Short mmCIF file of C-alpha atoms and ligand atoms in Angstrom, two decimals:
data_model
loop_
_atom_site.label_atom_id
_atom_site.label_comp_id
_atom_site.label_asym_id
_atom_site.label_seq_id
_atom_site.Cartn_x
_atom_site.Cartn_y
_atom_site.Cartn_z
CA MET A 708 17.60 -173.87 -52.90
CA LYS A 709 20.92 -171.44 -52.47
CA ALA A 710 23.03 -172.97 -55.01
CA THR A 711 27.01 -172.19 -55.17
CA PHE A 712 29.37 -173.53 -57.65
CA PRO A 713 33.40 -173.73 -57.94
CA HIS A 714 35.02 -170.49 -59.02
CA MET A 715 36.99 -170.94 -62.59
CA GLY A 716 38.06 -167.63 -64.37
CA ASN A 717 34.71 -166.02 -66.19
CA LEU A 718 32.53 -169.15 -65.47
CA TYR A 719 30.57 -167.21 -62.36
CA ILE A 720 29.29 -165.20 -65.34
CA THR A 721 27.90 -168.14 -67.05
CA ALA A 722 26.78 -170.10 -63.77
CA ARG A 723 25.02 -167.14 -62.15
CA ALA A 724 22.79 -166.99 -65.70
CA LEU A 725 22.28 -170.53 -65.96
CA LEU A 726 21.59 -171.30 -62.06
CA GLY A 727 19.28 -168.21 -62.14
CA GLY A 728 17.50 -169.02 -65.10
CA LEU A 729 16.81 -172.44 -63.35
CA GLY A 730 15.06 -170.48 -60.71
CA LEU A 731 17.75 -171.31 -58.14
CA GLU A 732 19.29 -168.79 -55.63
CA VAL A 733 22.82 -168.23 -56.69
CA VAL A 734 25.63 -167.65 -54.12
CA VAL A 735 28.70 -166.80 -55.92
CA PRO A 736 31.68 -167.86 -54.03
CA PRO A 737 33.75 -164.94 -53.66
CA PRO A 738 36.77 -164.86 -55.94
CA CYS A 739 39.78 -166.98 -55.20
CA THR A 740 42.35 -165.38 -52.72
CA LYS A 741 44.64 -166.81 -50.03
CA ARG A 742 42.30 -167.54 -47.81
CA THR A 743 40.19 -169.67 -50.28
CA LEU A 744 43.66 -171.58 -50.96
CA SER A 745 44.69 -171.97 -47.04
CA LEU A 746 41.15 -172.92 -46.37
CA GLY A 747 41.47 -175.68 -49.09
CA THR A 748 45.22 -176.67 -48.56
CA GLN A 749 44.39 -176.95 -44.91
CA HIS A 750 41.67 -179.52 -45.36
CA SER A 751 42.37 -181.29 -48.46
CA PRO A 752 44.83 -184.59 -48.93
CA GLU A 753 48.21 -183.04 -49.38
CA PHE A 754 48.88 -184.84 -52.84
CA ALA A 755 45.72 -183.66 -53.99
CA CYS A 756 45.45 -181.32 -56.93
CA LEU A 757 45.21 -177.54 -56.79
CA PRO A 758 42.34 -177.14 -58.18
CA LEU A 759 40.25 -179.46 -55.97
CA LYS A 760 42.06 -177.30 -52.83
CA LEU A 761 40.55 -174.17 -54.14
CA ASN A 762 37.40 -175.19 -55.17
CA LEU A 763 37.16 -176.88 -51.54
CA GLY A 764 37.87 -173.19 -50.17
CA ASN A 765 35.09 -172.04 -52.80
CA TYR A 766 32.62 -174.00 -51.26
CA ILE A 767 33.42 -173.29 -47.75
CA GLU A 768 33.34 -169.71 -48.70
CA ALA A 769 29.93 -170.06 -50.36
CA ALA A 770 28.51 -172.05 -47.25
CA GLU A 771 29.88 -169.05 -44.84
CA ARG A 772 27.24 -166.82 -47.27
CA GLY A 773 24.61 -169.65 -46.91
CA ALA A 774 24.81 -171.83 -49.64
CA GLU A 775 23.12 -175.30 -49.49
CA VAL A 776 23.43 -176.97 -52.71
CA ILE A 777 27.03 -177.30 -54.75
CA VAL A 778 26.70 -177.84 -58.71
CA MET A 779 29.64 -178.62 -60.29
CA ALA A 780 30.77 -180.94 -62.91
CA GLY A 781 31.70 -184.80 -62.97
CA GLY A 782 34.52 -186.02 -65.14
CA VAL A 783 35.28 -189.41 -66.97
CA GLY A 784 38.77 -191.05 -67.98
CA PRO A 785 41.75 -191.79 -66.17
CA CYS A 786 42.84 -188.82 -64.29
CA ARG A 787 41.25 -187.71 -60.82
CA PHE A 788 38.61 -185.57 -61.62
CA GLY A 789 36.33 -188.16 -61.58
CA TYR A 790 36.46 -188.67 -57.70
CA TYR A 791 36.52 -184.47 -56.62
CA ALA A 792 33.21 -184.25 -55.92
CA GLN A 793 33.45 -187.81 -53.41
CA VAL A 794 36.05 -186.40 -51.93
CA GLN A 795 35.04 -182.68 -51.18
CA ARG A 796 31.88 -184.20 -50.03
CA GLU A 797 33.68 -186.21 -47.30
CA ILE A 798 35.64 -183.26 -46.34
CA LEU A 799 32.95 -181.00 -46.07
CA LYS A 800 30.86 -183.47 -43.98
CA ASP A 801 33.68 -184.34 -41.45
CA LEU A 802 33.68 -180.29 -41.38
CA GLY A 803 29.84 -180.08 -40.44
CA TYR A 804 28.94 -178.55 -43.60
CA ASP A 805 25.49 -179.74 -44.48
CA MET A 806 25.83 -178.99 -48.21
CA GLU A 807 24.39 -181.34 -51.10
CA MET A 808 26.45 -181.80 -53.88
CA VAL A 809 24.79 -182.18 -57.39
CA VAL A 810 27.59 -183.46 -60.11
CA LEU A 811 26.77 -183.04 -63.60
CA GLU A 812 28.37 -185.72 -65.42
CA PRO A 813 29.54 -185.08 -69.44
CA PRO A 814 26.60 -185.90 -71.23
CA ASP A 815 28.39 -188.08 -74.12
CA ALA A 816 28.97 -190.11 -71.15
CA HIS A 817 25.77 -190.05 -68.63
CA PHE A 818 22.94 -188.25 -71.11
CA SER A 819 19.82 -189.47 -69.17
CA GLU A 820 21.64 -188.81 -65.66
CA LEU A 821 22.42 -185.53 -66.68
CA VAL A 822 18.93 -184.59 -67.64
CA ASP A 823 17.45 -186.34 -64.39
CA LYS A 824 19.90 -183.59 -62.68
CA ILE A 825 18.79 -180.85 -64.11
CA LYS A 826 15.34 -181.60 -64.00
CA TYR A 827 16.01 -181.96 -59.98
CA LEU A 828 17.86 -178.54 -59.97
CA CYS A 829 15.17 -176.73 -62.36
CA GLN A 830 12.68 -174.59 -60.01
CA THR A 831 11.08 -173.27 -62.45
CA ASP A 832 8.97 -174.02 -66.05
CA TRP A 833 10.97 -175.39 -69.05
CA ARG A 834 10.17 -172.18 -70.93
CA ARG A 835 12.47 -169.95 -68.42
CA ALA A 836 14.89 -172.50 -67.92
CA ILE A 837 15.78 -172.54 -71.59
CA GLN A 838 16.13 -169.00 -71.47
CA GLY A 839 18.34 -169.20 -68.75
CA VAL A 840 20.38 -171.39 -70.66
CA ARG A 841 20.66 -169.23 -73.99
CA MET A 842 21.12 -166.28 -71.71
CA ALA A 843 24.68 -168.14 -70.10
CA TRP A 844 25.55 -169.15 -73.57
CA TRP A 845 25.23 -165.54 -74.61
CA LYS A 846 26.91 -163.90 -71.92
CA THR A 847 29.71 -166.51 -71.93
CA ARG A 848 30.38 -165.89 -76.10
CA ALA A 849 30.37 -162.13 -75.48
CA VAL A 850 32.89 -162.67 -72.55
CA ASP A 851 35.24 -164.70 -74.17
CA GLU A 852 34.94 -162.25 -77.27
CA VAL A 853 35.92 -159.02 -74.81
CA GLU A 854 38.88 -161.39 -73.24
CA LYS A 855 40.47 -162.46 -76.61
CA ARG A 856 40.46 -158.57 -77.81
CA VAL A 857 42.09 -157.67 -74.16
CA GLU A 858 44.73 -160.44 -74.69
CA TRP A 859 45.45 -158.65 -78.25
CA LEU A 860 45.44 -155.33 -76.52
CA ARG A 861 47.50 -155.63 -73.69
CA PRO A 862 50.98 -155.76 -75.20
CA ARG A 863 50.16 -153.00 -77.34
CA GLU A 864 48.73 -150.42 -75.68
CA LYS A 865 50.10 -147.22 -74.63
CA VAL A 866 48.93 -146.70 -70.54
CA LEU A 867 49.14 -150.16 -68.96
CA GLY A 868 46.10 -150.98 -67.59
CA THR A 869 43.64 -149.46 -69.71
CA ALA A 870 42.76 -153.02 -71.44
CA ASP A 871 41.86 -154.02 -68.10
CA ARG A 872 39.71 -151.29 -67.02
CA ILE A 873 37.62 -151.77 -70.15
CA TYR A 874 37.47 -155.75 -69.24
CA ASN A 875 36.67 -155.34 -65.76
CA ARG A 876 33.66 -152.77 -66.80
CA ALA A 877 32.37 -154.97 -69.21
CA ARG A 878 32.50 -158.08 -67.50
CA ALA A 879 30.15 -156.43 -64.62
CA ALA A 880 27.88 -154.72 -67.52
CA ILE A 881 27.60 -158.55 -69.18
CA ASP A 882 27.33 -159.79 -65.74
CA ALA A 883 24.17 -157.61 -64.81
CA ALA A 884 22.76 -157.57 -68.39
CA ALA A 885 18.82 -159.02 -68.05
CA THR A 886 18.24 -159.66 -71.86
CA ARG A 887 20.11 -160.46 -74.57
CA ARG A 888 19.98 -156.94 -76.57
CA GLU A 889 21.50 -155.75 -72.81
CA VAL A 890 24.52 -158.43 -73.23
CA GLU A 891 24.82 -157.00 -76.66
CA LEU A 892 25.20 -153.96 -75.75
CA ALA A 893 27.64 -154.19 -73.55
CA ARG A 894 29.42 -156.51 -75.72
CA GLN A 895 29.60 -153.73 -78.38
CA GLN A 896 30.44 -150.91 -75.84
CA ALA A 897 33.17 -152.61 -74.76
CA LEU A 898 34.46 -153.80 -78.07
CA ALA A 899 34.18 -149.72 -79.34
CA GLU A 900 36.22 -148.67 -76.10
CA LEU A 901 38.96 -151.00 -76.80
CA ASP A 902 39.28 -150.11 -80.45
CA ALA A 903 39.80 -146.57 -79.28
CA VAL A 904 42.38 -147.20 -76.82
CA GLU A 905 45.88 -145.34 -77.89
CA ARG A 906 48.58 -147.87 -78.84
CA ASP A 907 52.46 -147.37 -78.49
CA PRO A 908 54.13 -147.73 -81.66
CA VAL A 909 57.63 -149.00 -80.01
CA ARG A 910 55.67 -151.71 -77.69
CA GLU A 911 53.84 -153.06 -80.74
CA ALA A 912 56.83 -153.33 -82.78
CA LYS A 913 58.05 -155.74 -80.59
CA VAL A 914 55.02 -157.88 -79.66
CA VAL A 915 55.59 -161.55 -79.41
CA ARG A 916 52.76 -164.20 -79.72
CA ILE A 917 52.54 -166.54 -77.02
CA ALA A 918 50.09 -169.84 -77.09
CA LEU A 919 48.92 -170.99 -73.70
CA VAL A 920 47.69 -174.64 -73.10
CA GLY A 921 47.36 -177.16 -70.51
CA GLU A 922 44.75 -177.95 -67.79
CA ILE A 923 41.62 -176.23 -68.17
CA TYR A 924 41.34 -174.90 -64.49
CA THR A 925 44.90 -173.82 -64.83
CA LEU A 926 44.47 -172.04 -67.90
CA LEU A 927 41.20 -170.32 -67.10
CA GLU A 928 41.67 -169.10 -63.33
CA PRO A 929 43.91 -165.86 -62.96
CA PHE A 930 44.33 -166.87 -59.31
CA MET A 931 45.81 -170.34 -59.77
CA ASN A 932 48.50 -169.25 -62.59
CA LEU A 933 49.37 -166.25 -60.92
CA ASP A 934 47.36 -163.70 -63.33
CA ILE A 935 49.94 -165.09 -66.26
CA GLU A 936 47.99 -163.53 -69.10
CA ARG A 937 48.30 -160.02 -67.53
CA LYS A 938 51.76 -160.51 -66.67
CA LEU A 939 52.92 -161.50 -70.47
CA GLY A 940 50.95 -158.80 -71.69
CA ARG A 941 52.81 -156.05 -69.83
CA MET A 942 56.07 -157.85 -71.14
CA GLY A 943 54.83 -157.11 -74.54
CA ALA A 944 53.20 -161.01 -75.30
CA GLU A 945 50.02 -161.30 -76.76
CA VAL A 946 48.42 -164.24 -75.25
CA VAL A 947 46.00 -166.75 -77.14
CA ARG A 948 45.06 -170.13 -75.28
CA ASP A 949 43.79 -173.18 -76.94
CA LEU A 950 40.82 -173.10 -74.69
CA TYR A 951 38.14 -170.60 -74.05
CA LEU A 952 35.00 -171.14 -71.60
CA SER A 953 32.53 -171.00 -74.41
CA GLU A 954 34.57 -173.08 -76.76
CA TRP A 955 34.64 -175.83 -74.09
CA ILE A 956 30.97 -175.67 -73.66
CA ASN A 957 30.42 -176.37 -77.27
CA ASP A 958 32.66 -179.15 -77.86
CA HIS A 959 31.74 -180.87 -74.29
CA LEU A 960 28.02 -180.06 -73.73
CA PHE A 961 26.64 -179.05 -77.18
CA GLY A 962 27.89 -181.97 -79.08
CA GLY A 963 30.14 -179.19 -81.35
CA PHE A 964 26.43 -177.81 -82.54
CA MET A 965 27.88 -174.39 -82.64
CA ARG A 966 30.35 -173.40 -85.54
CA LEU A 967 33.25 -172.28 -83.69
CA ASP A 968 36.68 -172.44 -84.42
CA SER A 969 38.09 -174.12 -81.54
CA PRO A 970 41.95 -174.66 -81.42
CA ALA A 971 41.51 -177.57 -78.41
CA LYS A 972 39.23 -179.86 -81.02
CA LYS A 973 42.00 -179.16 -83.54
CA ALA A 974 45.10 -179.85 -81.50
CA LYS A 975 43.12 -183.45 -80.67
CA LYS A 976 43.71 -184.68 -84.28
CA LEU A 977 47.29 -182.85 -84.41
CA ALA A 978 48.31 -184.87 -81.86
CA GLN A 979 48.02 -188.02 -83.22
CA PRO A 980 51.66 -188.67 -84.61
CA TYR A 981 53.00 -188.18 -80.82
CA LEU A 982 49.78 -189.28 -78.25
CA GLY A 983 47.35 -190.96 -80.50
CA TYR A 984 44.86 -192.04 -77.10
CA PHE A 985 43.19 -190.39 -74.37
CA VAL A 986 45.40 -189.91 -71.16
CA GLY A 987 42.53 -187.76 -68.83
CA GLY A 988 42.05 -183.88 -68.95
CA HIS A 989 43.63 -181.71 -71.66
CA GLY A 990 47.04 -183.44 -72.27
CA ARG A 991 46.39 -184.66 -75.89
CA GLU A 992 45.26 -181.30 -76.73
CA SER A 993 48.60 -179.86 -75.13
CA VAL A 994 50.58 -181.82 -77.51
CA GLY A 995 48.66 -181.04 -80.74
CA SER A 996 48.36 -177.75 -79.99
CA VAL A 997 52.24 -177.42 -80.26
CA VAL A 998 51.68 -178.64 -84.04
CA TYR A 999 48.60 -175.89 -84.49
CA PHE A 1000 50.18 -173.22 -83.12
CA ALA A 1001 53.28 -173.54 -84.76
CA ARG A 1002 51.52 -173.74 -88.14
CA LYS A 1003 49.69 -170.41 -87.15
CA GLY A 1004 53.14 -168.83 -87.01
CA PHE A 1005 53.43 -168.39 -82.91
CA ASP A 1006 56.60 -167.62 -81.47
CA GLY A 1007 56.43 -169.96 -78.42
CA LEU A 1008 53.96 -171.67 -76.26
CA ILE A 1009 53.57 -172.14 -72.13
CA GLN A 1010 51.95 -175.41 -70.94
CA LEU A 1011 50.23 -175.02 -67.69
CA ALA A 1012 49.39 -177.07 -65.18
CA PRO A 1013 48.64 -178.04 -61.37
CA PHE A 1014 51.81 -179.94 -59.82
CA THR A 1015 50.96 -183.75 -60.20
CA CYS A 1016 48.54 -183.39 -62.44
CA MET A 1017 48.84 -186.86 -64.59
CA PRO A 1018 47.39 -185.90 -68.11
CA GLU A 1019 49.95 -182.98 -68.16
CA ILE A 1020 53.17 -184.79 -67.11
CA VAL A 1021 52.19 -187.28 -70.23
CA ALA A 1022 52.00 -184.49 -72.62
CA GLU A 1023 55.14 -182.53 -70.83
CA SER A 1024 57.52 -186.30 -71.71
CA ILE A 1025 55.97 -185.62 -75.27
CA LEU A 1026 56.36 -181.60 -75.76
CA PRO A 1027 60.48 -181.45 -76.37
CA ARG A 1028 59.85 -183.76 -79.22
CA ALA A 1029 56.86 -181.89 -80.84
CA SER A 1030 58.62 -178.60 -80.07
CA GLN A 1031 61.83 -179.47 -81.82
CA ASP A 1032 59.74 -180.71 -85.10
CA CYS A 1033 57.60 -177.91 -85.58
CA ASP A 1034 60.55 -175.72 -84.26
CA LEU A 1035 58.59 -173.75 -81.33
CA PRO A 1036 59.80 -173.04 -78.11
CA VAL A 1037 58.01 -174.57 -75.62
CA MET A 1038 58.06 -174.03 -71.51
CA THR A 1039 56.13 -176.08 -68.68
CA MET A 1040 54.56 -174.18 -65.66
CA PHE A 1041 53.81 -176.19 -63.06
CA PHE A 1042 51.81 -174.46 -59.87
CA ASP A 1043 51.00 -175.30 -56.19
CA GLU A 1044 50.42 -173.74 -53.23
CA GLN A 1045 54.39 -173.23 -52.90
CA THR A 1046 54.71 -171.62 -56.37
CA GLY A 1047 56.57 -168.17 -55.69
CA GLU A 1048 55.96 -164.93 -57.95
CA ALA A 1049 59.13 -163.98 -58.01
CA GLY A 1050 60.64 -166.86 -59.55
CA PHE A 1051 57.68 -167.40 -61.79
CA VAL A 1052 57.97 -163.90 -63.47
CA THR A 1053 62.00 -164.59 -63.59
CA ARG A 1054 61.08 -167.66 -65.64
CA LEU A 1055 58.37 -165.80 -67.90
CA GLU A 1056 60.63 -163.05 -68.49
CA ALA A 1057 63.54 -165.27 -69.45
CA PHE A 1058 61.01 -167.28 -72.03
CA VAL A 1059 59.96 -163.70 -73.74
CA ASP A 1060 63.45 -162.54 -74.17
CA MET A 1061 64.85 -165.63 -75.55
CA ILE A 1062 61.74 -165.81 -77.85
CA ARG A 1063 62.00 -162.21 -78.91
CA ARG A 1064 65.45 -162.29 -79.47
CA ARG A 1065 64.97 -165.38 -81.87
CA LYS A 1066 62.30 -163.74 -83.32
CA GLU A 1067 64.73 -160.71 -84.24
CA ALA A 1068 67.46 -163.38 -85.55
CA ASP A 1069 65.00 -164.64 -87.86
CA ARG A 1070 63.81 -161.42 -89.36
CA ARG A 1071 67.71 -160.51 -89.62
CA SER A 1072 68.69 -163.17 -91.22
CA ARG A 1073 65.70 -163.37 -93.76
CA ALA A 1074 66.50 -159.39 -94.45
CA GLY A 1075 70.15 -160.67 -95.30
CA ALA A 1076 69.03 -163.34 -97.59
CA MET A 1077 66.49 -160.98 -99.26
CA ASP A 1078 69.50 -158.38 -99.62
CA GLY A 1079 71.79 -160.89 -100.91
CA ALA A 1080 69.61 -162.21 -103.25
S1 LIG B 1075 43.17 -182.95 -65.13
FE1 LIG B 1075 45.28 -182.65 -63.55
S2 LIG B 1075 44.73 -181.31 -62.12
FE2 LIG B 1075 42.94 -181.58 -63.52
S3 LIG B 1075 41.65 -183.38 -62.07
FE3 LIG B 1075 43.06 -184.52 -63.65
S4 LIG B 1075 45.18 -184.76 -62.74
FE4 LIG B 1075 43.88 -183.16 -61.38
#
């Protein structure tokens, strides 16, 4: 069985290890490009959310490489994610692609169904399959750790792009690793290389810290968010997301079994005074993240979401109040296939500039207060 899956940031590393571990032949779709987007938008309903369109483009490009089965996550709740699979299945059928779709529903809602689907996909013995799951987990953790270090380094590095070069090499090495020891070696080597990168003291003195929150696909897929993390890094902003893939897997698939520090999980509780119920997607976490990151001393927060994303529209309407209460500047950015890069960069620059001035004014007033004391 030749299986594929949607692209979402570094998910391909996890998915290749997991599906390969189940004994499937894995067809990794090519990274999202303008062609992927064009294929997706051409064949999707106009008002579908952008992730649906990009995923459809992924499936078509994977079908062109021989993929027969699509493995994707399902969803529950009031947003449109729950019917992505049905819509995409019909579109692919109409286009003449004979692809089977296996939808892995969330275990908290459909545990036995999930087990049945995994049994169906599994082409090997259970011992090897479990090893595949473990391998996928180690790789995901390793990539997340390297990524967090890269996000910290980008606004501080002397030669722009050095951290990204190390990151790309590390991803390739972790992806290719065949044993846990190889994963560990690749992780350690990347972290050592990142630690050795020369830093620029002038840039470092001006670093501002920005939290990125919002809809998961927009947060994790650089093509979708116009590579916001790299752009912010170059502008001198250290970026932290409220959500990393390993944390999402731990919270949603392992029932929080691993003791990971997950901002999104804490944010859900902190949202209570503003939004006390589930609105789908990560809307509630986006609201609570304002409280969480303000307490952590961040300088600003950016909410990212696809245009027409209902959970994030609900969150957006509440964010100004949370922002005011927590004294944390917040900006919302919605993305669709029309989003232009120039306007997007201008908005980012203006936001970074504003929070940098605010931080500087704050520092001066505190210094003045101490001099006067
Ligand atoms: S969370 Fe937003 S983008 Fe994702 S399916 Fe729901 S409405 Fe669409």
